[in-house]
């Protein structure tokens, strides 16, 4: 039987609401149909480096990601196969030994900051969404997230934002918005955009199975 599925890419600045939008789509269409894959899971494994050296890596540059592995996994998911998605530790900056088995879903939502910077990735996506949010709002969200969830210090978060997050946004992320089919402000709180996205997904699935 031919596999019919949709790949939806969500990108935008760090802490712009990508995960919230992805999870809202899951809640609207059901977890039996939708799976969310984070680009963060595909950070390169630098466990061979010291923790101090890993802390100095620019994690907001395309070279920090194993996009080749992500592209291969998306190809396999598109064929209806299962893949083992890496699990990444943000506090230790390494991949964990465990993986997450993913497959058999009609809708594959991929979210991350640099998805549209790679032609091989964005060309695989049926719908491309760019999250738009003021950088000061993103910084406040990022501070809260990284200090509480990733056990980072306020100083380290601010230093990373100043040295890599904002410069890489201006160099790579913001310019990639031109590849988006839809630019969405306010993330998962933008119910009109969510309704439009879900309607488009249903239309694509209906056309694929016809």
Short mmCIF file of C-alpha atoms in Angstrom, two decimals:
data_model
loop_
_atom_site.label_atom_id
_atom_site.label_comp_id
_atom_site.label_asym_id
_atom_site.label_seq_id
_atom_site.Cartn_x
_atom_site.Cartn_y
_atom_site.Cartn_z
CA UNK A 1 0.00 0.00 0.00
CA UNK A 2 1.31 3.46 -0.87
CA UNK A 3 2.16 5.64 2.12
CA UNK A 4 0.41 9.01 2.15
CA UNK A 5 1.83 11.54 4.59
CA UNK A 6 2.51 15.24 4.93
CA UNK A 7 5.72 16.87 6.15
CA UNK A 8 5.17 20.25 7.79
CA UNK A 9 8.17 22.41 8.69
CA UNK A 10 8.01 25.09 11.38
CA UNK A 11 10.96 27.44 11.81
CA UNK A 12 11.71 30.85 13.28
CA UNK A 13 13.84 32.41 16.01
CA UNK A 14 14.58 30.59 19.23
CA UNK A 15 11.62 30.72 21.67
CA UNK A 16 9.26 32.14 19.03
CA UNK A 17 6.52 29.57 19.74
CA UNK A 18 7.46 26.76 17.32
CA UNK A 19 6.92 23.98 19.84
CA UNK A 20 3.68 25.52 21.06
CA UNK A 21 2.34 25.67 17.52
CA UNK A 22 3.47 22.10 16.81
CA UNK A 23 1.81 20.78 19.97
CA UNK A 24 -1.37 22.73 19.22
CA UNK A 25 -1.52 21.02 15.81
CA UNK A 26 -1.07 17.64 17.53
CA UNK A 27 -3.87 18.40 19.97
CA UNK A 28 -6.15 19.48 17.11
CA UNK A 29 -5.53 16.53 14.78
CA UNK A 30 -4.63 13.80 17.28
CA UNK A 31 -1.37 12.13 18.29
CA UNK A 32 -2.32 9.00 16.35
CA UNK A 33 -2.02 11.03 13.15
CA UNK A 34 0.70 13.54 14.03
CA UNK A 35 4.26 13.19 15.30
CA UNK A 36 6.57 16.10 16.16
CA UNK A 37 10.31 15.89 15.51
CA UNK A 38 12.63 18.58 16.85
CA UNK A 39 15.65 19.74 14.88
CA UNK A 40 17.42 19.95 18.25
CA UNK A 41 17.46 16.15 18.36
CA UNK A 42 19.87 16.26 15.43
CA UNK A 43 22.61 18.33 17.01
CA UNK A 44 25.88 16.63 16.17
CA UNK A 45 27.19 14.30 18.84
CA UNK A 46 30.27 15.97 20.34
CA UNK A 47 30.71 13.58 23.26
CA UNK A 48 34.36 13.16 22.26
CA UNK A 49 34.97 16.78 23.30
CA UNK A 50 35.36 18.16 26.82
CA UNK A 51 32.34 19.83 28.39
CA UNK A 52 34.15 23.19 28.28
CA UNK A 53 34.76 22.82 24.53
CA UNK A 54 31.16 21.74 23.96
CA UNK A 55 29.96 24.86 25.77
CA UNK A 56 31.86 27.03 23.28
CA UNK A 57 30.21 25.55 20.16
CA UNK A 58 27.98 27.87 18.14
CA UNK A 59 24.70 25.95 18.40
CA UNK A 60 22.86 28.50 16.27
CA UNK A 61 24.91 27.82 13.11
CA UNK A 62 23.81 25.26 10.48
CA UNK A 63 27.09 23.37 10.95
CA UNK A 64 26.04 22.42 14.50
CA UNK A 65 23.36 20.10 13.12
CA UNK A 66 23.48 16.71 11.43
CA UNK A 67 21.04 17.78 8.73
CA UNK A 68 22.10 14.87 6.53
CA UNK A 69 20.76 12.40 9.12
CA UNK A 70 17.56 14.42 9.53
CA UNK A 71 17.04 14.44 5.74
CA UNK A 72 17.61 10.68 5.59
CA UNK A 73 15.11 10.10 8.40
CA UNK A 74 12.49 12.26 6.68
CA UNK A 75 12.96 10.30 3.45
CA UNK A 76 12.43 7.04 5.31
CA UNK A 77 9.39 8.36 7.16
CA UNK A 78 7.97 9.53 3.85
CA UNK A 79 8.29 5.93 2.60
CA UNK A 80 6.36 4.70 5.64
CA UNK A 81 9.40 3.30 7.45
CA UNK A 82 10.34 3.69 11.12
CA UNK A 83 13.41 5.62 12.28
CA UNK A 84 15.29 6.02 15.56
CA UNK A 85 15.32 9.72 16.40
CA UNK A 86 18.26 10.78 18.62
CA UNK A 87 17.63 12.20 22.08
CA UNK A 88 19.77 15.21 22.90
CA UNK A 89 20.75 16.59 26.31
CA UNK A 90 20.88 20.40 26.25
CA UNK A 91 22.43 20.55 29.72
CA UNK A 92 25.33 18.24 28.76
CA UNK A 93 25.48 19.09 25.03
CA UNK A 94 25.59 15.42 23.97
CA UNK A 95 23.31 12.79 22.47
CA UNK A 96 22.01 10.28 24.97
CA UNK A 97 22.35 6.52 24.39
CA UNK A 98 18.55 6.22 24.13
CA UNK A 99 16.59 6.95 20.94
CA UNK A 100 12.91 7.49 20.13
CA UNK A 101 11.22 5.19 17.61
CA UNK A 102 9.05 7.17 15.18
CA UNK A 103 6.94 6.05 12.22
CA UNK A 104 3.50 5.27 10.87
CA UNK A 105 2.06 8.79 11.13
CA UNK A 106 0.14 10.68 8.46
CA UNK A 107 1.55 14.07 9.47
CA UNK A 108 5.20 14.68 10.36
CA UNK A 109 5.80 18.07 11.99
CA UNK A 110 9.46 19.14 12.06
CA UNK A 111 10.33 22.20 14.13
CA UNK A 112 13.64 24.00 14.55
CA UNK A 113 15.52 27.24 13.99
CA UNK A 114 17.45 26.39 10.80
CA UNK A 115 15.22 24.04 8.82
CA UNK A 116 14.77 26.40 5.88
CA UNK A 117 18.47 27.26 5.65
CA UNK A 118 19.08 23.87 4.01
CA UNK A 119 17.59 23.39 0.53
CA UNK A 120 17.60 19.60 0.89
CA UNK A 121 15.35 19.89 3.95
CA UNK A 122 12.93 22.59 2.88
CA UNK A 123 12.40 20.90 -0.50
CA UNK A 124 11.00 17.85 1.32
CA UNK A 125 8.34 19.84 3.15
CA UNK A 126 4.76 20.08 1.91
CA UNK A 127 4.02 23.11 4.11
CA UNK A 128 6.63 25.60 5.36
CA UNK A 129 5.75 27.90 8.28
CA UNK A 130 7.86 30.71 9.71
CA UNK A 131 7.13 31.90 13.24
CA UNK A 132 7.45 35.66 13.65
CA UNK A 133 8.01 37.16 17.10
CA UNK A 134 9.83 40.25 18.44
CA UNK A 135 13.37 39.40 19.51
CA UNK A 136 12.90 40.93 22.98
CA UNK A 137 9.91 38.63 23.56
CA UNK A 138 11.96 35.64 22.36
CA UNK A 139 14.78 36.56 24.74
CA UNK A 140 12.45 36.70 27.74
CA UNK A 141 10.95 33.32 26.82
CA UNK A 142 14.41 31.85 26.24
CA UNK A 143 15.64 33.07 29.63
CA UNK A 144 12.71 31.43 31.40
CA UNK A 145 13.05 28.17 29.44
CA UNK A 146 16.82 27.76 29.66
CA UNK A 147 17.13 28.64 33.35
CA UNK A 148 14.20 26.51 34.50
CA UNK A 149 14.24 23.58 32.05
CA UNK A 150 17.90 23.39 30.99
CA UNK A 151 19.50 24.44 34.29
CA UNK A 152 21.50 27.27 32.72
CA UNK A 153 22.64 30.42 34.49
CA UNK A 154 21.14 33.77 33.51
CA UNK A 155 24.63 35.01 32.63
CA UNK A 156 25.33 32.12 30.26
CA UNK A 157 21.99 32.54 28.50
CA UNK A 158 22.55 36.26 27.98
CA UNK A 159 26.13 35.69 26.79
CA UNK A 160 25.01 33.07 24.28
CA UNK A 161 22.20 35.31 23.06
CA UNK A 162 24.55 38.22 22.47
CA UNK A 163 27.39 36.24 20.85
CA UNK A 164 25.56 33.65 18.72
CA UNK A 165 21.74 33.59 18.99
CA UNK A 166 21.00 37.10 17.73
CA UNK A 167 23.83 37.27 15.13
CA UNK A 168 22.88 33.87 13.68
CA UNK A 169 19.22 34.89 13.58
CA UNK A 170 20.14 37.89 11.45
CA UNK A 171 22.51 35.88 9.25
CA UNK A 172 20.59 32.65 8.71
CA UNK A 173 17.14 32.45 10.28
CA UNK A 174 15.47 35.72 9.32
CA UNK A 175 16.59 35.47 5.65
CA UNK A 176 15.11 31.95 5.45
CA UNK A 177 11.62 33.41 6.01
CA UNK A 178 11.41 34.02 2.25
CA UNK A 179 10.97 30.27 1.75
CA UNK A 180 7.89 30.13 3.99
CA UNK A 181 4.41 29.45 2.67
CA UNK A 182 2.96 31.14 5.73
CA UNK A 183 4.40 33.58 8.28
CA UNK A 184 2.66 33.27 11.66
CA UNK A 185 2.87 35.75 14.55
CA UNK A 186 1.98 34.79 18.15
CA UNK A 187 2.70 31.05 17.80
CA UNK A 188 0.20 28.62 19.26
CA UNK A 189 -2.00 31.51 20.37
CA UNK A 190 -2.82 32.45 16.75
CA UNK A 191 -5.98 30.39 16.36
CA UNK A 192 -6.86 31.73 12.91
CA UNK A 193 -3.48 30.62 11.57
CA UNK A 194 -3.82 27.23 13.26
CA UNK A 195 -7.26 26.67 11.75
CA UNK A 196 -5.88 27.58 8.31
CA UNK A 197 -2.93 25.19 8.72
CA UNK A 198 -5.11 22.32 9.90
CA UNK A 199 -7.53 22.86 7.00
CA UNK A 200 -4.63 22.76 4.55
CA UNK A 201 -3.27 19.57 6.11
CA UNK A 202 -6.66 17.88 5.82
CA UNK A 203 -6.91 19.00 2.18
CA UNK A 204 -3.46 17.59 1.36
CA UNK A 205 -4.23 14.29 3.09
CA UNK A 206 -7.55 14.03 1.27
CA UNK A 207 -5.91 14.69 -2.10
CA UNK A 208 -3.12 12.18 -1.37
CA UNK A 209 -5.57 9.39 -0.53
CA UNK A 210 -7.96 10.09 -3.40
#
